[in-house]
Amino acid sequence: MGAHGSLLQAFSSTDEAIADSLDFSGPPAPLPDFPVPDDADDARGREVLAEMIGAWVEAMRWPHQRLLERLTWFWHDHFAVSARKVPFHNLMWRYLLVLRQHATGRFDDLLRATATDAAMLLYLDGANNHLDAVN
């Protein structure tokens, strides 16, 4: 996802474009609240997953704090979880919010938050890991 041509033309120099990218004074993209599902079937609904993906893509188009959204994408690629292995979309959405919360912060805080998140624990088969059978 590169910058749109009109955005590139708005800056007179590379330094100005970098400064704009590093400006976190604007509001972050608004993200919808997805209710906690009533049961496992609701948590697995494909329609909800499509809405969540659409909301995230829309957030990446937000004109303020573009770097926040790009770093969230970057960390999502680095600390990946899969909807195939984590079928509860509310956990996937919460995981995205954790990545977003820590995307521009300290790496050790990001690592701790992702390593203890429910989606990551499911993805890594955390319930099946124990001293005698480490995954």
JSON list of C-alpha atoms in Angstrom, two decimals:
[
{"chain": "A", "resi": 1, "resn": "MET", "atom": "CA", "xyz": [0.00, 0.00, 0.00]},
{"chain": "A", "resi": 2, "resn": "GLY", "atom": "CA", "xyz": [1.82, 3.05, -1.20]},
{"chain": "A", "resi": 3, "resn": "ALA", "atom": "CA", "xyz": [0.84, 6.67, -0.98]},
{"chain": "A", "resi": 4, "resn": "HIS", "atom": "CA", "xyz": [-1.74, 8.00, -3.40]},
{"chain": "A", "resi": 5, "resn": "GLY", "atom": "CA", "xyz": [-0.34, 10.35, -6.04]},
{"chain": "A", "resi": 6, "resn": "SER", "atom": "CA", "xyz": [-2.34, 13.34, -4.80]},
{"chain": "A", "resi": 7, "resn": "LEU", "atom": "CA", "xyz": [-0.88, 12.83, -1.33]},
{"chain": "A", "resi": 8, "resn": "LEU", "atom": "CA", "xyz": [2.66, 12.79, -2.69]},
{"chain": "A", "resi": 9, "resn": "GLN", "atom": "CA", "xyz": [2.04, 16.01, -4.60]},
{"chain": "A", "resi": 10, "resn": "ALA", "atom": "CA", "xyz": [0.87, 17.74, -1.42]},
{"chain": "A", "resi": 11, "resn": "PHE", "atom": "CA", "xyz": [4.42, 17.82, -0.02]},
{"chain": "A", "resi": 12, "resn": "SER", "atom": "CA", "xyz": [7.21, 20.02, -1.23]},
{"chain": "A", "resi": 13, "resn": "SER", "atom": "CA", "xyz": [10.00, 17.83, 0.14]},
{"chain": "A", "resi": 14, "resn": "THR", "atom": "CA", "xyz": [10.79, 14.39, 1.47]},
{"chain": "A", "resi": 15, "resn": "ASP", "atom": "CA", "xyz": [11.39, 15.90, 4.91]},
{"chain": "A", "resi": 16, "resn": "GLU", "atom": "CA", "xyz": [7.91, 17.41, 4.90]},
{"chain": "A", "resi": 17, "resn": "ALA", "atom": "CA", "xyz": [6.36, 14.07, 3.93]},
{"chain": "A", "resi": 18, "resn": "ILE", "atom": "CA", "xyz": [8.29, 12.25, 6.67]},
{"chain": "A", "resi": 19, "resn": "ALA", "atom": "CA", "xyz": [7.30, 14.86, 9.25]},
{"chain": "A", "resi": 20, "resn": "ASP", "atom": "CA", "xyz": [3.67, 14.46, 8.25]},
{"chain": "A", "resi": 21, "resn": "SER", "atom": "CA", "xyz": [3.92, 10.68, 8.55]},
{"chain": "A", "resi": 22, "resn": "LEU", "atom": "CA", "xyz": [5.37, 10.98, 12.04]},
{"chain": "A", "resi": 23, "resn": "ASP", "atom": "CA", "xyz": [2.72, 13.44, 13.20]},
{"chain": "A", "resi": 24, "resn": "PHE", "atom": "CA", "xyz": [0.53, 11.64, 15.74]},
{"chain": "A", "resi": 25, "resn": "SER", "atom": "CA", "xyz": [-1.37, 14.75, 16.81]},
{"chain": "A", "resi": 26, "resn": "GLY", "atom": "CA", "xyz": [-4.40, 14.00, 14.65]},
{"chain": "A", "resi": 27, "resn": "PRO", "atom": "CA", "xyz": [-7.12, 11.60, 15.71]},
{"chain": "A", "resi": 28, "resn": "PRO", "atom": "CA", "xyz": [-6.68, 7.93, 14.92]},
{"chain": "A", "resi": 29, "resn": "ALA", "atom": "CA", "xyz": [-9.15, 6.35, 12.54]},
{"chain": "A", "resi": 30, "resn": "PRO", "atom": "CA", "xyz": [-12.43, 5.56, 14.26]},
{"chain": "A", "resi": 31, "resn": "LEU", "atom": "CA", "xyz": [-13.03, 1.84, 14.53]},
{"chain": "A", "resi": 32, "resn": "PRO", "atom": "CA", "xyz": [-16.43, 0.31, 15.15]},
{"chain": "A", "resi": 33, "resn": "ASP", "atom": "CA", "xyz": [-17.25, -1.66, 18.26]},
{"chain": "A", "resi": 34, "resn": "PHE", "atom": "CA", "xyz": [-18.18, -5.20, 17.48]},
{"chain": "A", "resi": 35, "resn": "PRO", "atom": "CA", "xyz": [-20.35, -6.73, 20.19]},
{"chain": "A", "resi": 36, "resn": "VAL", "atom": "CA", "xyz": [-19.24, -9.86, 21.98]},
{"chain": "A", "resi": 37, "resn": "PRO", "atom": "CA", "xyz": [-21.06, -12.73, 20.27]},
{"chain": "A", "resi": 38, "resn": "ASP", "atom": "CA", "xyz": [-23.81, -14.56, 22.10]},
{"chain": "A", "resi": 39, "resn": "ASP", "atom": "CA", "xyz": [-22.54, -18.00, 21.18]},
{"chain": "A", "resi": 40, "resn": "ALA", "atom": "CA", "xyz": [-19.86, -19.82, 19.19]},
{"chain": "A", "resi": 41, "resn": "ASP", "atom": "CA", "xyz": [-21.93, -19.76, 16.00]},
{"chain": "A", "resi": 42, "resn": "ASP", "atom": "CA", "xyz": [-22.20, -15.96, 16.17]},
{"chain": "A", "resi": 43, "resn": "ALA", "atom": "CA", "xyz": [-18.45, -15.74, 16.83]},
{"chain": "A", "resi": 44, "resn": "ARG", "atom": "CA", "xyz": [-17.73, -17.65, 13.62]},
{"chain": "A", "resi": 45, "resn": "GLY", "atom": "CA", "xyz": [-20.01, -15.68, 11.28]},
{"chain": "A", "resi": 46, "resn": "ARG", "atom": "CA", "xyz": [-18.37, -14.89, 7.93]},
{"chain": "A", "resi": 47, "resn": "GLU", "atom": "CA", "xyz": [-20.38, -11.69, 7.59]},
{"chain": "A", "resi": 48, "resn": "VAL", "atom": "CA", "xyz": [-18.88, -10.29, 10.78]},
{"chain": "A", "resi": 49, "resn": "LEU", "atom": "CA", "xyz": [-15.38, -11.20, 9.62]},
{"chain": "A", "resi": 50, "resn": "ALA", "atom": "CA", "xyz": [-15.99, -9.36, 6.34]},
{"chain": "A", "resi": 51, "resn": "GLU", "atom": "CA", "xyz": [-17.20, -6.29, 8.28]},
{"chain": "A", "resi": 52, "resn": "MET", "atom": "CA", "xyz": [-14.11, -6.35, 10.46]},
{"chain": "A", "resi": 53, "resn": "ILE", "atom": "CA", "xyz": [-11.77, -6.60, 7.49]},
{"chain": "A", "resi": 54, "resn": "GLY", "atom": "CA", "xyz": [-13.66, -3.78, 5.77]},
{"chain": "A", "resi": 55, "resn": "ALA", "atom": "CA", "xyz": [-13.40, -1.58, 8.86]},
{"chain": "A", "resi": 56, "resn": "TRP", "atom": "CA", "xyz": [-9.67, -2.18, 9.08]},
{"chain": "A", "resi": 57, "resn": "VAL", "atom": "CA", "xyz": [-9.10, -1.43, 5.40]},
{"chain": "A", "resi": 58, "resn": "GLU", "atom": "CA", "xyz": [-11.13, 1.76, 5.78]},
{"chain": "A", "resi": 59, "resn": "ALA", "atom": "CA", "xyz": [-8.99, 2.74, 8.78]},
{"chain": "A", "resi": 60, "resn": "MET", "atom": "CA", "xyz": [-5.90, 2.43, 6.59]},
{"chain": "A", "resi": 61, "resn": "ARG", "atom": "CA", "xyz": [-7.40, 5.07, 4.29]},
{"chain": "A", "resi": 62, "resn": "TRP", "atom": "CA", "xyz": [-7.79, 7.53, 7.18]},
{"chain": "A", "resi": 63, "resn": "PRO", "atom": "CA", "xyz": [-5.84, 10.73, 6.43]},
{"chain": "A", "resi": 64, "resn": "HIS", "atom": "CA", "xyz": [-4.48, 11.18, 9.96]},
{"chain": "A", "resi": 65, "resn": "GLN", "atom": "CA", "xyz": [-1.95, 8.90, 11.62]},
{"chain": "A", "resi": 66, "resn": "ARG", "atom": "CA", "xyz": [-1.37, 6.82, 8.51]},
{"chain": "A", "resi": 67, "resn": "LEU", "atom": "CA", "xyz": [1.81, 5.43, 10.07]},
{"chain": "A", "resi": 68, "resn": "LEU", "atom": "CA", "xyz": [-0.18, 3.96, 12.97]},
{"chain": "A", "resi": 69, "resn": "GLU", "atom": "CA", "xyz": [-2.34, 1.94, 10.59]},
{"chain": "A", "resi": 70, "resn": "ARG", "atom": "CA", "xyz": [0.64, 0.86, 8.47]},
{"chain": "A", "resi": 71, "resn": "LEU", "atom": "CA", "xyz": [2.57, -0.25, 11.54]},
{"chain": "A", "resi": 72, "resn": "THR", "atom": "CA", "xyz": [-0.47, -2.19, 12.73]},
{"chain": "A", "resi": 73, "resn": "TRP", "atom": "CA", "xyz": [-0.47, -3.95, 9.35]},
{"chain": "A", "resi": 74, "resn": "PHE", "atom": "CA", "xyz": [3.28, -4.57, 9.64]},
{"chain": "A", "resi": 75, "resn": "TRP", "atom": "CA", "xyz": [3.00, -6.07, 13.13]},
{"chain": "A", "resi": 76, "resn": "HIS", "atom": "CA", "xyz": [-0.01, -8.13, 12.06]},
{"chain": "A", "resi": 77, "resn": "ASP", "atom": "CA", "xyz": [2.20, -9.67, 9.38]},
{"chain": "A", "resi": 78, "resn": "HIS", "atom": "CA", "xyz": [5.04, -10.23, 11.85]},
{"chain": "A", "resi": 79, "resn": "PHE", "atom": "CA", "xyz": [2.92, -11.61, 14.72]},
{"chain": "A", "resi": 80, "resn": "ALA", "atom": "CA", "xyz": [0.37, -13.35, 12.53]},
{"chain": "A", "resi": 81, "resn": "VAL", "atom": "CA", "xyz": [-2.72, -15.23, 13.63]},
{"chain": "A", "resi": 82, "resn": "SER", "atom": "CA", "xyz": [-5.13, -16.97, 11.29]},
{"chain": "A", "resi": 83, "resn": "ALA", "atom": "CA", "xyz": [-8.91, -16.91, 11.15]},
{"chain": "A", "resi": 84, "resn": "ARG", "atom": "CA", "xyz": [-8.74, -20.57, 10.15]},
{"chain": "A", "resi": 85, "resn": "LYS", "atom": "CA", "xyz": [-7.11, -21.49, 13.42]},
{"chain": "A", "resi": 86, "resn": "VAL", "atom": "CA", "xyz": [-8.80, -18.79, 15.53]},
{"chain": "A", "resi": 87, "resn": "PRO", "atom": "CA", "xyz": [-12.40, -19.01, 14.34]},
{"chain": "A", "resi": 88, "resn": "PHE", "atom": "CA", "xyz": [-13.73, -16.54, 16.92]},
{"chain": "A", "resi": 89, "resn": "HIS", "atom": "CA", "xyz": [-13.75, -13.23, 15.09]},
{"chain": "A", "resi": 90, "resn": "ASN", "atom": "CA", "xyz": [-14.21, -11.17, 18.22]},
{"chain": "A", "resi": 91, "resn": "LEU", "atom": "CA", "xyz": [-10.84, -12.50, 19.43]},
{"chain": "A", "resi": 92, "resn": "MET", "atom": "CA", "xyz": [-9.27, -11.62, 16.08]},
{"chain": "A", "resi": 93, "resn": "TRP", "atom": "CA", "xyz": [-10.66, -8.08, 16.33]},
{"chain": "A", "resi": 94, "resn": "ARG", "atom": "CA", "xyz": [-9.38, -7.72, 19.88]},
{"chain": "A", "resi": 95, "resn": "TYR", "atom": "CA", "xyz": [-5.98, -8.90, 18.69]},
{"chain": "A", "resi": 96, "resn": "LEU", "atom": "CA", "xyz": [-5.95, -6.23, 15.99]},
{"chain": "A", "resi": 97, "resn": "LEU", "atom": "CA", "xyz": [-6.75, -3.62, 18.63]},
{"chain": "A", "resi": 98, "resn": "VAL", "atom": "CA", "xyz": [-3.87, -4.89, 20.78]},
{"chain": "A", "resi": 99, "resn": "LEU", "atom": "CA", "xyz": [-1.49, -4.58, 17.83]},
{"chain": "A", "resi": 100, "resn": "ARG", "atom": "CA", "xyz": [-2.79, -1.11, 17.09]},
{"chain": "A", "resi": 101, "resn": "GLN", "atom": "CA", "xyz": [-2.46, -0.03, 20.72]},
{"chain": "A", "resi": 102, "resn": "HIS", "atom": "CA", "xyz": [1.20, -1.06, 20.81]},
{"chain": "A", "resi": 103, "resn": "ALA", "atom": "CA", "xyz": [2.17, -0.43, 17.16]},
{"chain": "A", "resi": 104, "resn": "THR", "atom": "CA", "xyz": [4.13, 2.75, 17.87]},
{"chain": "A", "resi": 105, "resn": "GLY", "atom": "CA", "xyz": [5.31, 1.91, 21.38]},
{"chain": "A", "resi": 106, "resn": "ARG", "atom": "CA", "xyz": [8.02, -0.16, 22.97]},
{"chain": "A", "resi": 107, "resn": "PHE", "atom": "CA", "xyz": [8.75, -3.50, 21.35]},
{"chain": "A", "resi": 108, "resn": "ASP", "atom": "CA", "xyz": [8.85, -5.39, 24.65]},
{"chain": "A", "resi": 109, "resn": "ASP", "atom": "CA", "xyz": [5.34, -4.13, 25.50]},
{"chain": "A", "resi": 110, "resn": "LEU", "atom": "CA", "xyz": [4.10, -5.22, 22.06]},
{"chain": "A", "resi": 111, "resn": "LEU", "atom": "CA", "xyz": [5.72, -8.62, 22.45]},
{"chain": "A", "resi": 112, "resn": "ARG", "atom": "CA", "xyz": [4.23, -9.16, 25.91]},
{"chain": "A", "resi": 113, "resn": "ALA", "atom": "CA", "xyz": [0.77, -8.05, 24.77]},
{"chain": "A", "resi": 114, "resn": "THR", "atom": "CA", "xyz": [0.75, -10.31, 21.71]},
{"chain": "A", "resi": 115, "resn": "ALA", "atom": "CA", "xyz": [2.21, -13.31, 23.56]},
{"chain": "A", "resi": 116, "resn": "THR", "atom": "CA", "xyz": [-0.55, -13.18, 26.17]},
{"chain": "A", "resi": 117, "resn": "ASP", "atom": "CA", "xyz": [-3.47, -12.35, 23.88]},
{"chain": "A", "resi": 118, "resn": "ALA", "atom": "CA", "xyz": [-6.22, -14.97, 23.59]},
{"chain": "A", "resi": 119, "resn": "ALA", "atom": "CA", "xyz": [-6.07, -15.09, 19.78]},
{"chain": "A", "resi": 120, "resn": "MET", "atom": "CA", "xyz": [-2.33, -15.73, 19.80]},
{"chain": "A", "resi": 121, "resn": "LEU", "atom": "CA", "xyz": [-2.64, -18.35, 22.52]},
{"chain": "A", "resi": 122, "resn": "LEU", "atom": "CA", "xyz": [-5.28, -20.17, 20.46]},
{"chain": "A", "resi": 123, "resn": "TYR", "atom": "CA", "xyz": [-3.20, -19.82, 17.31]},
{"chain": "A", "resi": 124, "resn": "LEU", "atom": "CA", "xyz": [-0.16, -21.31, 19.06]},
{"chain": "A", "resi": 125, "resn": "ASP", "atom": "CA", "xyz": [-2.20, -24.14, 20.62]},
{"chain": "A", "resi": 126, "resn": "GLY", "atom": "CA", "xyz": [-1.55, -22.69, 24.06]},
{"chain": "A", "resi": 127, "resn": "ALA", "atom": "CA", "xyz": [-4.21, -24.85, 25.69]},
{"chain": "A", "resi": 128, "resn": "ASN", "atom": "CA", "xyz": [-2.30, -27.98, 24.63]},
{"chain": "A", "resi": 129, "resn": "ASN", "atom": "CA", "xyz": [1.13, -26.79, 25.73]},
{"chain": "A", "resi": 130, "resn": "HIS", "atom": "CA", "xyz": [2.44, -28.01, 29.05]},
{"chain": "A", "resi": 131, "resn": "LEU", "atom": "CA", "xyz": [5.73, -29.07, 30.54]},
{"chain": "A", "resi": 132, "resn": "ASP", "atom": "CA", "xyz": [5.52, -32.63, 29.24]},
{"chain": "A", "resi": 133, "resn": "ALA", "atom": "CA", "xyz": [4.24, -31.69, 25.77]},
{"chain": "A", "resi": 134, "resn": "VAL", "atom": "CA", "xyz": [5.67, -28.40, 24.56]},
{"chain": "A", "resi": 135, "resn": "ASN", "atom": "CA", "xyz": [4.45, -27.28, 21.16]}
]
